[in-house]
PDB file of C-alpha atoms and ligand atoms in Angstrom:
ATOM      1  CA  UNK A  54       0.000   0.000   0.000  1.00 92.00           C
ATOM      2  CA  UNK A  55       1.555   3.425  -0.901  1.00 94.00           C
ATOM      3  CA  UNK A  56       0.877   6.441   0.936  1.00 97.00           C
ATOM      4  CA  UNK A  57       2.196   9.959   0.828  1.00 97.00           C
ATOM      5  CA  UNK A  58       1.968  12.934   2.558  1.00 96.00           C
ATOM      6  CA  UNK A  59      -0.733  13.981   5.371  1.00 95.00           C
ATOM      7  CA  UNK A  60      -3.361  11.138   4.866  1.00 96.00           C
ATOM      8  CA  UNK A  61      -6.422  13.052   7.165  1.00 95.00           C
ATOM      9  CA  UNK A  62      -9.730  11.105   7.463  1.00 96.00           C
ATOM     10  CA  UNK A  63     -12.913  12.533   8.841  1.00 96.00           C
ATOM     11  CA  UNK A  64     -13.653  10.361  12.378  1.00 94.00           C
ATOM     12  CA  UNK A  65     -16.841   8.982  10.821  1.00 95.00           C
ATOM     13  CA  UNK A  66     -14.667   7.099   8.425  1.00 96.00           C
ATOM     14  CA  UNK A  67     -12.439   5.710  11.311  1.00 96.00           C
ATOM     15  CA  UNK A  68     -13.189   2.043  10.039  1.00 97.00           C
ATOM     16  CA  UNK A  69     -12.789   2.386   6.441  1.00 98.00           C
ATOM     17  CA  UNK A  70     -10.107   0.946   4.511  1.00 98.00           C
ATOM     18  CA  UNK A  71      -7.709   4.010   3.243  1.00 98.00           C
ATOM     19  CA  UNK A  72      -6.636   3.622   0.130  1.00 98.00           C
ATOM     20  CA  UNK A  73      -4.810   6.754  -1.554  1.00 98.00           C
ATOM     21  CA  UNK A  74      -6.246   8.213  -4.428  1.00 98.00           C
ATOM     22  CA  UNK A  75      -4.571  11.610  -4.687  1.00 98.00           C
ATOM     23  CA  UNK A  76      -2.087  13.739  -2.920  1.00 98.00           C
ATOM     24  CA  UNK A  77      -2.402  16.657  -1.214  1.00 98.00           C
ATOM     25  CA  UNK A  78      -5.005  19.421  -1.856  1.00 98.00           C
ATOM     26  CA  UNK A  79      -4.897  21.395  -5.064  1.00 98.00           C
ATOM     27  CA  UNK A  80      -6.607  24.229  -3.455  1.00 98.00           C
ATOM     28  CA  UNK A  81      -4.171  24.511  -0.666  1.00 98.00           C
ATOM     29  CA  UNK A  82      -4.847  27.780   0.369  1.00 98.00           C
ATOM     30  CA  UNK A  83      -7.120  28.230   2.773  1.00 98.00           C
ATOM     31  CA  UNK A  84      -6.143  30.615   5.964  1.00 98.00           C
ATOM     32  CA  UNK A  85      -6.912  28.655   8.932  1.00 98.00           C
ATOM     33  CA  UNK A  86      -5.502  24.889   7.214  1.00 97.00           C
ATOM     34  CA  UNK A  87      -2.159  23.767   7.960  1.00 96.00           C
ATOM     35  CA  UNK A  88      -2.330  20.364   6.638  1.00 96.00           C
ATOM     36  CA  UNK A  89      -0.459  20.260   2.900  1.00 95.00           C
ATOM     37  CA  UNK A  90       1.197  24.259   2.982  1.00 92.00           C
ATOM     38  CA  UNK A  91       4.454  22.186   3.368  1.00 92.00           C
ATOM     39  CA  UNK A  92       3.742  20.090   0.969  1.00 93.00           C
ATOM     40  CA  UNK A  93       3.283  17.636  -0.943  1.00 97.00           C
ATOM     41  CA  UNK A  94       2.265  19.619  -4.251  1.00 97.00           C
ATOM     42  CA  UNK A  95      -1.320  18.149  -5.270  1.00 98.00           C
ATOM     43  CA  UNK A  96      -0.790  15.293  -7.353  1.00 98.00           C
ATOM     44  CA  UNK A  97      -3.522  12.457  -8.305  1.00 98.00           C
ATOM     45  CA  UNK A  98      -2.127   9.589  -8.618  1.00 98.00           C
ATOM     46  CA  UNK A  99      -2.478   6.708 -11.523  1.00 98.00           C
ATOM     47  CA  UNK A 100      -5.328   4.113 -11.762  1.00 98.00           C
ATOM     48  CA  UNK A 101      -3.597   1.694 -12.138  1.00 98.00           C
ATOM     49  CA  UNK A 102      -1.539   2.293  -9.039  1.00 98.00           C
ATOM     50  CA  UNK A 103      -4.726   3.027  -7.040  1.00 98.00           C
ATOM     51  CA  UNK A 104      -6.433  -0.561  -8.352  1.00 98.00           C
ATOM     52  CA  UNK A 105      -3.547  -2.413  -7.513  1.00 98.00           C
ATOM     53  CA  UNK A 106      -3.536  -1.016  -3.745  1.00 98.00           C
ATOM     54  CA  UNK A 107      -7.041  -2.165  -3.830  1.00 98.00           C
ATOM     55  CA  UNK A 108      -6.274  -5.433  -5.067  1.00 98.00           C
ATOM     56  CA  UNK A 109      -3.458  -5.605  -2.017  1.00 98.00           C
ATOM     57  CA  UNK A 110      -5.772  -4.794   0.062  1.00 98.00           C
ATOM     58  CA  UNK A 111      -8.566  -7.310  -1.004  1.00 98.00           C
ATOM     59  CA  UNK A 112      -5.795 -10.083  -0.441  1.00 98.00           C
ATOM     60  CA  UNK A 113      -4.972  -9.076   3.107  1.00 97.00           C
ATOM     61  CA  UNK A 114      -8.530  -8.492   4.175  1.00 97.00           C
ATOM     62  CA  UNK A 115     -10.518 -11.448   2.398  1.00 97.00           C
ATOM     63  CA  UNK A 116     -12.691  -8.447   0.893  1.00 97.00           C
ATOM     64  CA  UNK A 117     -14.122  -8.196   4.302  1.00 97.00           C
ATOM     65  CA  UNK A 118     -14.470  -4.377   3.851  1.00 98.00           C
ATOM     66  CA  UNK A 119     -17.636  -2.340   5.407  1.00 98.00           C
ATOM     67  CA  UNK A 120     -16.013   1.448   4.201  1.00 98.00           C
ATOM     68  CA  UNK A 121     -13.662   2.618   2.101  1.00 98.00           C
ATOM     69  CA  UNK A 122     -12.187   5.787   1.610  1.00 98.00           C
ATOM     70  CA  UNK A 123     -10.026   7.760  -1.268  1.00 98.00           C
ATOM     71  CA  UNK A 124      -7.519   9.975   0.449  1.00 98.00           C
ATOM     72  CA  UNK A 125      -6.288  12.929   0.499  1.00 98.00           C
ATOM     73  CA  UNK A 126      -7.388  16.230   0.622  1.00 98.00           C
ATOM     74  CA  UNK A 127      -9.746  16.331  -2.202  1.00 98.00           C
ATOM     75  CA  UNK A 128     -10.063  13.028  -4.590  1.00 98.00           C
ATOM     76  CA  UNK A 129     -13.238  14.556  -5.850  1.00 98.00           C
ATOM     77  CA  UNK A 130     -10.682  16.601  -8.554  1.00 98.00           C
ATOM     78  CA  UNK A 131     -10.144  13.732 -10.413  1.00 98.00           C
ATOM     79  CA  UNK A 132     -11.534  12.910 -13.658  1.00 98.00           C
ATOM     80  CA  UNK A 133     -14.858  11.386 -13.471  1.00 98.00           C
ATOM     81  CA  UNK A 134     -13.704   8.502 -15.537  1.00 98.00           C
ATOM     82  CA  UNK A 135     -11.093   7.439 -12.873  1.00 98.00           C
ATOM     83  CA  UNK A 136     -12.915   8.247  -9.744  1.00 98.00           C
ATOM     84  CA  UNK A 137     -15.279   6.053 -11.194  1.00 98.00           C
ATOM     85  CA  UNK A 138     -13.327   3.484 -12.243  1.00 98.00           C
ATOM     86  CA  UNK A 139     -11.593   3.137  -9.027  1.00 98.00           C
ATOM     87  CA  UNK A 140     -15.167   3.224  -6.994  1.00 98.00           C
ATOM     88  CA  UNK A 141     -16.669   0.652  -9.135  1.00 98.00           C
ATOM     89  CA  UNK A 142     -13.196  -1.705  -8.753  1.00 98.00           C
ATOM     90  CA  UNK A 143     -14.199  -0.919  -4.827  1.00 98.00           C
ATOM     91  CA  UNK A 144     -17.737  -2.511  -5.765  1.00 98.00           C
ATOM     92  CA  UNK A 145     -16.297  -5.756  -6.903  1.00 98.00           C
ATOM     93  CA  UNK A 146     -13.515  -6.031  -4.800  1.00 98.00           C
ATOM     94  CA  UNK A 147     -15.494  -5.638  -1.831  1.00 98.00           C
ATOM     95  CA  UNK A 148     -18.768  -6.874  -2.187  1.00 97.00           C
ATOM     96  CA  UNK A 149     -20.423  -5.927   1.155  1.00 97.00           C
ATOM     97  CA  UNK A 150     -18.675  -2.539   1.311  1.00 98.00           C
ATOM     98  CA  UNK A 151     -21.707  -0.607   2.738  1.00 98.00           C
ATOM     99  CA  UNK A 152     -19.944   3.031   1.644  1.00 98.00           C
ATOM    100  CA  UNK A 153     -17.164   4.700  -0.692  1.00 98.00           C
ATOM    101  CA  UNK A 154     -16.200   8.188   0.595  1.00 98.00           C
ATOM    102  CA  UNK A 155     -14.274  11.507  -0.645  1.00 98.00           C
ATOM    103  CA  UNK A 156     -13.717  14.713   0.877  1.00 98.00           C
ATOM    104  CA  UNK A 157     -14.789  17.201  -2.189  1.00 98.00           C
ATOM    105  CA  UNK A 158     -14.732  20.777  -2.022  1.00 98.00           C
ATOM    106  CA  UNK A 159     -17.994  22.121  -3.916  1.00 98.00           C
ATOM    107  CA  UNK A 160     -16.115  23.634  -6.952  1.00 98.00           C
ATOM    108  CA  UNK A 161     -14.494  20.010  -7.608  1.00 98.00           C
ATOM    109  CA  UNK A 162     -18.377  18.104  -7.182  1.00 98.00           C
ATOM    110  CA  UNK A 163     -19.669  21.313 -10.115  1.00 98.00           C
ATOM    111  CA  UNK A 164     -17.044  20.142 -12.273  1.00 98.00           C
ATOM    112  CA  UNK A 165     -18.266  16.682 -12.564  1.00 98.00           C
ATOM    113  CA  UNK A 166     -21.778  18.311 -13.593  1.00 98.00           C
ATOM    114  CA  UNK A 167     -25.277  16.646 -12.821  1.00 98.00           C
ATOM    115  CA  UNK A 168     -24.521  13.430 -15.616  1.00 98.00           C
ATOM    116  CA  UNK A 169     -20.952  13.040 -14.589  1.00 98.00           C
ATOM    117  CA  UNK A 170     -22.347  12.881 -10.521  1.00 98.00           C
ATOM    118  CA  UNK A 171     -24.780  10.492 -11.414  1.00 98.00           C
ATOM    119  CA  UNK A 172     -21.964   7.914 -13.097  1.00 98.00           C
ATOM    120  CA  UNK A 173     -20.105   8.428 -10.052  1.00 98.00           C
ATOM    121  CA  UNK A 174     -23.065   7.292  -8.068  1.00 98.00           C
ATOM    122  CA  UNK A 175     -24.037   4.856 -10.368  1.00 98.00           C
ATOM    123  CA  UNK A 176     -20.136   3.607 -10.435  1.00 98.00           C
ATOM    124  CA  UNK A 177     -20.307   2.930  -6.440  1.00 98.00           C
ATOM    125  CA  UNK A 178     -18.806   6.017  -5.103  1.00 98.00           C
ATOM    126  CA  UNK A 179     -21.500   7.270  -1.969  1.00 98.00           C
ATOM    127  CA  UNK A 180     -20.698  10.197   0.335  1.00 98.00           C
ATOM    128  CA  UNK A 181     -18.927  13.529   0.050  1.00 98.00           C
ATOM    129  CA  UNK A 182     -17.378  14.813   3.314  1.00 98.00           C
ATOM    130  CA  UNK A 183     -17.312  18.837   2.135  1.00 98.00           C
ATOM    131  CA  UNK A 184     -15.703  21.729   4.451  1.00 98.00           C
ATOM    132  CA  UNK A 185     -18.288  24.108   3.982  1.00 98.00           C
ATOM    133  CA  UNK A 186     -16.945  26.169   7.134  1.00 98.00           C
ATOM    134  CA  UNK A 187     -19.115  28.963   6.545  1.00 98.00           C
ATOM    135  CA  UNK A 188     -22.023  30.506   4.214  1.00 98.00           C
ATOM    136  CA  UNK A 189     -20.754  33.956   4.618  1.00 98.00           C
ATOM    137  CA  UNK A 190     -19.297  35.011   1.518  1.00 98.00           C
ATOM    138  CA  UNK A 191     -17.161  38.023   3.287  1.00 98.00           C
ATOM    139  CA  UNK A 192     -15.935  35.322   5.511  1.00 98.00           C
ATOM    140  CA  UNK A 193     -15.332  32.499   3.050  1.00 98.00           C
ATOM    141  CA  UNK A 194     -13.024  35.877   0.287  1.00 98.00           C
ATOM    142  CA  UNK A 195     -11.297  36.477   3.989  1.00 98.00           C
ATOM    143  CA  UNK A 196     -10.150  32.768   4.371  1.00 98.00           C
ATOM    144  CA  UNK A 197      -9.680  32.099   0.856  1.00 98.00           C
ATOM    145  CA  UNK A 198     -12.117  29.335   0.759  1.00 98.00           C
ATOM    146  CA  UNK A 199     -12.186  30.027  -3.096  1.00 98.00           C
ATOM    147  CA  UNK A 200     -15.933  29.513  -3.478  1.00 98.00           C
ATOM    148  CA  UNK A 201     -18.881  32.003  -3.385  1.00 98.00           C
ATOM    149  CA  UNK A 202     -22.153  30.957  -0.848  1.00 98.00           C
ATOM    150  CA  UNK A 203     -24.223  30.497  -4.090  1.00 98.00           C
ATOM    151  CA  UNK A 204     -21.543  28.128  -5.612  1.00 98.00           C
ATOM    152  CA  UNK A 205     -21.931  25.838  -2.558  1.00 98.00           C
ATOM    153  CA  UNK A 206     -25.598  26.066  -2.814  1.00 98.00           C
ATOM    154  CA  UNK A 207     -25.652  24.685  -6.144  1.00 98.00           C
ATOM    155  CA  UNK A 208     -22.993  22.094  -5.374  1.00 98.00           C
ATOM    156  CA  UNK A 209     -24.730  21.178  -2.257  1.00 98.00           C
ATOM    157  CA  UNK A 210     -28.108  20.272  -4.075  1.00 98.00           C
ATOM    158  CA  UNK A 211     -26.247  18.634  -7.521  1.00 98.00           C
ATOM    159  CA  UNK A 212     -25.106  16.414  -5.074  1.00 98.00           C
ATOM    160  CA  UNK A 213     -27.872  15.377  -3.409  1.00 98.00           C
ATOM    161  CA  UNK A 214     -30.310  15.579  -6.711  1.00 98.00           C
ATOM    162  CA  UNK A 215     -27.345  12.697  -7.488  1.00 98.00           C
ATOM    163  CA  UNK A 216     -28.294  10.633  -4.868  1.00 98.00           C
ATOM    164  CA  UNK A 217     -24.749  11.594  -2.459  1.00 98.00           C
ATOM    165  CA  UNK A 218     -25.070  10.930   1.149  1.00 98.00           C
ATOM    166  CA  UNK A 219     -23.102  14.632   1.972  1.00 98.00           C
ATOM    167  CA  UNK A 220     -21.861  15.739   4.955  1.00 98.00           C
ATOM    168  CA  UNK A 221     -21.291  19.272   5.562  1.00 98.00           C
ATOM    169  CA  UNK A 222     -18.715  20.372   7.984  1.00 98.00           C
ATOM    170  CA  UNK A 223     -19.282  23.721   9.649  1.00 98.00           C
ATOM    171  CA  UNK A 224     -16.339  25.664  11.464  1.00 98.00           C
ATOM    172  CA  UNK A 225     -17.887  27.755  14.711  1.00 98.00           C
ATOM    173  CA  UNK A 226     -15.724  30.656  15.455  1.00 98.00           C
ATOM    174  CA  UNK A 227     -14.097  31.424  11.623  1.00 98.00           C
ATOM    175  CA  UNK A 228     -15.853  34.262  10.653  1.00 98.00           C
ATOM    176  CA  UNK A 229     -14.266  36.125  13.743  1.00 98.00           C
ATOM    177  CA  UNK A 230     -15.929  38.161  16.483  1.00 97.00           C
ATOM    178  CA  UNK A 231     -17.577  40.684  14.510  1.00 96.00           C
ATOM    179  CA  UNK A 232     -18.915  39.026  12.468  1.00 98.00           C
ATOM    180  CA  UNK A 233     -19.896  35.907  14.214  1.00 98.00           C
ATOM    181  CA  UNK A 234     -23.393  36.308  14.325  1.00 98.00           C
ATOM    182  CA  UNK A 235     -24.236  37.708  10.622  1.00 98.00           C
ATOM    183  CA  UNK A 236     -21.622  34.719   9.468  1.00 98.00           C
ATOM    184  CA  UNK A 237     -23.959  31.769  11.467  1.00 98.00           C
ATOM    185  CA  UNK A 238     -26.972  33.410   9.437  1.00 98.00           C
ATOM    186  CA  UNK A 239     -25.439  33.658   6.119  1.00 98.00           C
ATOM    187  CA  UNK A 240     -24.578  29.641   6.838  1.00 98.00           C
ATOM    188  CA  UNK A 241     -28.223  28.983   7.881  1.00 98.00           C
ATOM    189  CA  UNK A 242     -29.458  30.571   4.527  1.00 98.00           C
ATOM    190  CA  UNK A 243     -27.000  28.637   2.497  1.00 98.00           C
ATOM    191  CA  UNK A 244     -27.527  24.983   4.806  1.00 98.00           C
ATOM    192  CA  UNK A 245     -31.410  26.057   4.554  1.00 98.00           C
ATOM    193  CA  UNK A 246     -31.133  26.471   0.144  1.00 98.00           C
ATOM    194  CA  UNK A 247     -29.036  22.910  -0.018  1.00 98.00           C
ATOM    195  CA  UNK A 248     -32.177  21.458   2.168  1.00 98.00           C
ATOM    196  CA  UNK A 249     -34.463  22.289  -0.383  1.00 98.00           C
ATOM    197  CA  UNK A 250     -33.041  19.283  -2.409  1.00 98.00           C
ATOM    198  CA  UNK A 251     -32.707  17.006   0.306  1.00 97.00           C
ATOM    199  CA  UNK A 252     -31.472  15.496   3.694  1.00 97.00           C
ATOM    200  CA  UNK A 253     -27.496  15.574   4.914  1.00 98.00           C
ATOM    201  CA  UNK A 254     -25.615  15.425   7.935  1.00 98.00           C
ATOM    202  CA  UNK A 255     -23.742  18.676   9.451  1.00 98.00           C
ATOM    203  CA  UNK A 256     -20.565  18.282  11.258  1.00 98.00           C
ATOM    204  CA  UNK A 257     -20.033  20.729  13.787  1.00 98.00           C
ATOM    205  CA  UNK A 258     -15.635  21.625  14.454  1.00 98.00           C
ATOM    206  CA  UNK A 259     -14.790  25.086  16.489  1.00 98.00           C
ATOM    207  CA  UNK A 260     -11.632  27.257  15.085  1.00 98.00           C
ATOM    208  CA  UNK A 261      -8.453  26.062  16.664  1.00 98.00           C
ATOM    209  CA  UNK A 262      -5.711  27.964  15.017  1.00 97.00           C
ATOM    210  CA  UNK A 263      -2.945  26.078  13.610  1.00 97.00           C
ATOM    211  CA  UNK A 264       0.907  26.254  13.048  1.00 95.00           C
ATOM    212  CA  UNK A 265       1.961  27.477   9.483  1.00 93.00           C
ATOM    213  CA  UNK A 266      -1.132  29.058   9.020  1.00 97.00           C
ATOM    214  CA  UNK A 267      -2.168  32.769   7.623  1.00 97.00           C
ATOM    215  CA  UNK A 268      -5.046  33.006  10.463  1.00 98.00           C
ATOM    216  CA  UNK A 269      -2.925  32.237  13.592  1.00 97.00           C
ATOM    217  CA  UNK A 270      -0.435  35.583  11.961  1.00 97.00           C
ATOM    218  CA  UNK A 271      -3.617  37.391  11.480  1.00 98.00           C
ATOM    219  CA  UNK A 272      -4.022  36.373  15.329  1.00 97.00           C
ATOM    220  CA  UNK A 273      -0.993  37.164  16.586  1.00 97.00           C
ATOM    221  CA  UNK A 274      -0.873  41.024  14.693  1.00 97.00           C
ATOM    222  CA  UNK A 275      -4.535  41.318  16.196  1.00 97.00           C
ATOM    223  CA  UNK A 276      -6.468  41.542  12.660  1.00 97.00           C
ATOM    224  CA  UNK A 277      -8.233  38.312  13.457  1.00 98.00           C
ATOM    225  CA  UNK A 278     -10.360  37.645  17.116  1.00 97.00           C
ATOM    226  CA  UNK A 279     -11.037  34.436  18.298  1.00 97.00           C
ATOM    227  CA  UNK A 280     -13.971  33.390  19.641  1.00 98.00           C
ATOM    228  CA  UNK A 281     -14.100  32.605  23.295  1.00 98.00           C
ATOM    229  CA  UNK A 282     -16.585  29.467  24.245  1.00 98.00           C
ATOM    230  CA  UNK A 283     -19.446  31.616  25.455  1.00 98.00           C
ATOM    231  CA  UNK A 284     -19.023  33.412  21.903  1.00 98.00           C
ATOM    232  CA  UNK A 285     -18.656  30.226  20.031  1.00 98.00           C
ATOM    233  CA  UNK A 286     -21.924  29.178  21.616  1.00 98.00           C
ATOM    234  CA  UNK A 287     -23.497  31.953  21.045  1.00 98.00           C
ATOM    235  CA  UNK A 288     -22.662  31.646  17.454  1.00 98.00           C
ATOM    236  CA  UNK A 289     -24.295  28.077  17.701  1.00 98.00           C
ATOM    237  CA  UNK A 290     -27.426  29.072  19.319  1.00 98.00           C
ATOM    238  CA  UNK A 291     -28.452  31.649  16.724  1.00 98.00           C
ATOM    239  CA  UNK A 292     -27.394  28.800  13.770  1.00 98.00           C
ATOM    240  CA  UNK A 293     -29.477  26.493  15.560  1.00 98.00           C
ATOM    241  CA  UNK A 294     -32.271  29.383  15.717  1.00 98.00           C
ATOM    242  CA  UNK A 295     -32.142  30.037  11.921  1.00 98.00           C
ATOM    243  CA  UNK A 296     -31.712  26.203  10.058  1.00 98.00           C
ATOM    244  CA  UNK A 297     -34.962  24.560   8.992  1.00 97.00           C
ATOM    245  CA  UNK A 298     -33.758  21.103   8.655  1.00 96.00           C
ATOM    246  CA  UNK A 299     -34.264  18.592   7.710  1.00 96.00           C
ATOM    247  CA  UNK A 300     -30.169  17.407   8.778  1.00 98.00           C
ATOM    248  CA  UNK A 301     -28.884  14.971  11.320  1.00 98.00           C
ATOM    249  CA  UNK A 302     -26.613  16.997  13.794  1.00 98.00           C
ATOM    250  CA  UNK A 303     -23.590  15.977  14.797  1.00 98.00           C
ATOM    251  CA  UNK A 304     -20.397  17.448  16.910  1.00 96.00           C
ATOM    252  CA  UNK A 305     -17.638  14.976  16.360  1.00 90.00           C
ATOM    253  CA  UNK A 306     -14.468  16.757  17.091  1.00 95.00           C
ATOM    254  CA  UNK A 307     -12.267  16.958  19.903  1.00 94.00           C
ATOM    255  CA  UNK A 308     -12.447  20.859  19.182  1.00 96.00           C
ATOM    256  CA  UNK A 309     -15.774  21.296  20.012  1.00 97.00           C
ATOM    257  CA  UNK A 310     -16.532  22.873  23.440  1.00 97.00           C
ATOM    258  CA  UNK A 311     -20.351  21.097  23.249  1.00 97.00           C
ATOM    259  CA  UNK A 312     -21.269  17.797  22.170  1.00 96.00           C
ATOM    260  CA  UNK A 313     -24.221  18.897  20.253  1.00 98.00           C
ATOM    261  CA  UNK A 314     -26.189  15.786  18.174  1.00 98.00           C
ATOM    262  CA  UNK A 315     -29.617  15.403  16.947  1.00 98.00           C
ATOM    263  CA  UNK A 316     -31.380  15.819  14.515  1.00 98.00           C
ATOM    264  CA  UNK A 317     -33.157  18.894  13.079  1.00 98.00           C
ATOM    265  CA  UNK A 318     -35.712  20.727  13.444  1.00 97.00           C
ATOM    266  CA  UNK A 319     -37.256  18.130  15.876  1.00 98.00           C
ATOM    267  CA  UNK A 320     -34.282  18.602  18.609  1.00 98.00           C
ATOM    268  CA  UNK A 321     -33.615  22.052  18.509  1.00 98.00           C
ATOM    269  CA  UNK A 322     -35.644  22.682  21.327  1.00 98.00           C
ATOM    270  CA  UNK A 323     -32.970  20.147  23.551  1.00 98.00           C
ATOM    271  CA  UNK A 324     -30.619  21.298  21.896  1.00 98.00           C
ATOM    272  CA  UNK A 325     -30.754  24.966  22.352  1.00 98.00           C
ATOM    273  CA  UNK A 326     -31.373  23.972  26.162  1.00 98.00           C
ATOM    274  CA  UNK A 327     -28.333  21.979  26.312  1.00 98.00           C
ATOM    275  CA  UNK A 328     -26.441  25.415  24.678  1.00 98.00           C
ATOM    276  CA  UNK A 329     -28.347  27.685  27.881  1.00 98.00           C
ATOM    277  CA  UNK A 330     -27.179  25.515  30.231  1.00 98.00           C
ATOM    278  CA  UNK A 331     -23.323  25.734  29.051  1.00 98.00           C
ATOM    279  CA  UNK A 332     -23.382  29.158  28.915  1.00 98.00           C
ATOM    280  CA  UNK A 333     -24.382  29.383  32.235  1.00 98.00           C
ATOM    281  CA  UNK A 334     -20.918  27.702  33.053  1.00 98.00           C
ATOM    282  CA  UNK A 335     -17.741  30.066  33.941  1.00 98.00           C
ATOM    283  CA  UNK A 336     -15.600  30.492  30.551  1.00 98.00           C
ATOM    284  CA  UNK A 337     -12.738  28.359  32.781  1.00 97.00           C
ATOM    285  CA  UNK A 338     -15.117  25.474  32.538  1.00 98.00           C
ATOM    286  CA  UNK A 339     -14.728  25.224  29.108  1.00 97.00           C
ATOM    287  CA  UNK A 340     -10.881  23.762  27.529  1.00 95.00           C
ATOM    288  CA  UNK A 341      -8.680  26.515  26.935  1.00 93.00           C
ATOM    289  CA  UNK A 342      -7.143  28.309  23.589  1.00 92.00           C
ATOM    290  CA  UNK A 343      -4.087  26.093  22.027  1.00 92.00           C
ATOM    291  CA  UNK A 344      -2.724  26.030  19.225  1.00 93.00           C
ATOM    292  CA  UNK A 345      -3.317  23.461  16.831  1.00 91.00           C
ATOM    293  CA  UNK A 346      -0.164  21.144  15.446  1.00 88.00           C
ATOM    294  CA  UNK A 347      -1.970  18.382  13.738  1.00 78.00           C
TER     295      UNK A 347
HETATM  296  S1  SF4 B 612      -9.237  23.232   4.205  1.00 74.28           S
HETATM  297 FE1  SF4 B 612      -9.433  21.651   2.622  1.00 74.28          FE
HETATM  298  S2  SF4 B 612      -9.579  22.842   0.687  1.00 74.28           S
HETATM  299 FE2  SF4 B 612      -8.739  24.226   2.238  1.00 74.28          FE
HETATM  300  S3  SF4 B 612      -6.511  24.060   1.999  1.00 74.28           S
HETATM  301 FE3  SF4 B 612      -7.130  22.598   3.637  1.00 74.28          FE
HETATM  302  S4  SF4 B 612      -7.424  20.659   2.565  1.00 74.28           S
HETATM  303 FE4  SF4 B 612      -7.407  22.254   1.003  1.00 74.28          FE
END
């Protein structure tokens, strides 16, 4: 099996089989992400290569495999042709594989288009774990997201017009303490237009600043504020407020100062109790600031 570079994988897919499908991220520039700004450039890597690690891997396991998963950064910029190729090899070579994952970033699931989504689908491949971070377009031109809120609106719903299970992670805190609370409605409106085609998951992670990164400079000259956990919650509470649902809920991250999972609209009323009670807790309560190395 060949790996190279960071090889990240959401927690949900903690139990899939990892088999590389491209390297780094060719987007690489977003403030607050540390993972490939060292390197390695983004790369995807052959077929061929990326069948025969599957075939390896079918040997060692018996093609007892439940999950699979295409790292790295973004293995939804590959040709349709390939990622398709590869996902359907997955099929075969794993017969009671219950799901094939990416992460995509929304301008790499518009380039397949609605047909060339629906041969991926057809060819096997299942979820798309997408950083949406925020809906705020001043935020996402401030953290170089390189995507505009109505671009993730219409990737959001060509995905799940295709039939994609999507998952949609959020990051509390990014937009800064200005503009925290016009940032969580900007994400409602854009979370409440990809609803309109259908059901996904949100993934709830809180800014920790990381090494290498433009954001923890912005932090450090004082052009950037971070949120404290009161503010993050805050943020929360008035997302929580403004989503229509439907979307399952979920807060898997160690960053996260509230484990907040349900699903919406018929928790928020728990769930906005659960975020009254924290705040009633003194900020020390709550894990401090660090900065982030992985
Ligand atoms: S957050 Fe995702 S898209 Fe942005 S640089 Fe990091 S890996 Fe690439």
């Amino acid at each position: 099996m060949y790996y190279e570079g960071p090889i990240y994988r959401p927690p949900s897919e903690a139990d899939s089989l990892l088999v590389q499908a491209t390297v780094g991220c060719p987007h690489n520039k977003c403030s607050f992400c540390m993972v490939y700004k060292k390197g390695p450039r983004f790369h995807i890597r052959s077929t061929s290569e990326i069948i025969a690690d599957l075939e390896e891997a079918a040997r060692l396991t018996g093609g007892r495999v439940k999950s699979v998963f295409f790292p790295a950064g973004n293995s939804m910029a590959m040709p349709t042709r390939d990622l398709a190729r590869i996902s359907s090899r997955a099929r075969e070579l794993f017969p009671n594989v219950e799901r094939i994952t990416v992460y995509a970033s929304m301008p790499s699931i518009l380039s397949h288009g609605p047909d060339g989504l629906k041969e991926l689908k057809d060819a096997g491949l299942s979820r798309l774990h997408v950083g949406l971070e925020t809906g705020d377009g001043e935020t996402l031109k401030l953290i170089k997201k390189g995507v505009l809120p109505r671009e993730q609106i219409q990737a959001g719903q060509m995905a799940l017009e295709a039939g994609f299970n999507l998952s949609l992670y959020v990051l509390a805190g990014i937009a800064g303490k200005e503009r925290s609370l016009k940032a969580a409605a900007e994400t409602a409106f854009v979370l409440n237009e990809i609803n309109r085609a259908g059901l996904f998951t949100v993934r709830i992670r809180t800014l920790v600043p990381k090494i290498n990164t433009l954001l923890l400079h912005q932090i450090k000259k004082g052009s950037f504020k971070l949120l404290n956990a009161h503010e993050v919650l805050l943020e929360l509470q008035y997302l929580l407020e403004n989503v229509t649902g439907p979307f399952d809920l979920f807060s898997d991250h160690y960053t996260n100062y509230l484990s907040l999972n349900g699903k919406m609209p018929k928790d928020r009323k728990p769930l906005l109790a659960q975020i009254e009670t924290a705040l009633k807790r003194p900020l020390c309560t709550f894990r401090g600031d660090f900065i982030g190395t992985q």
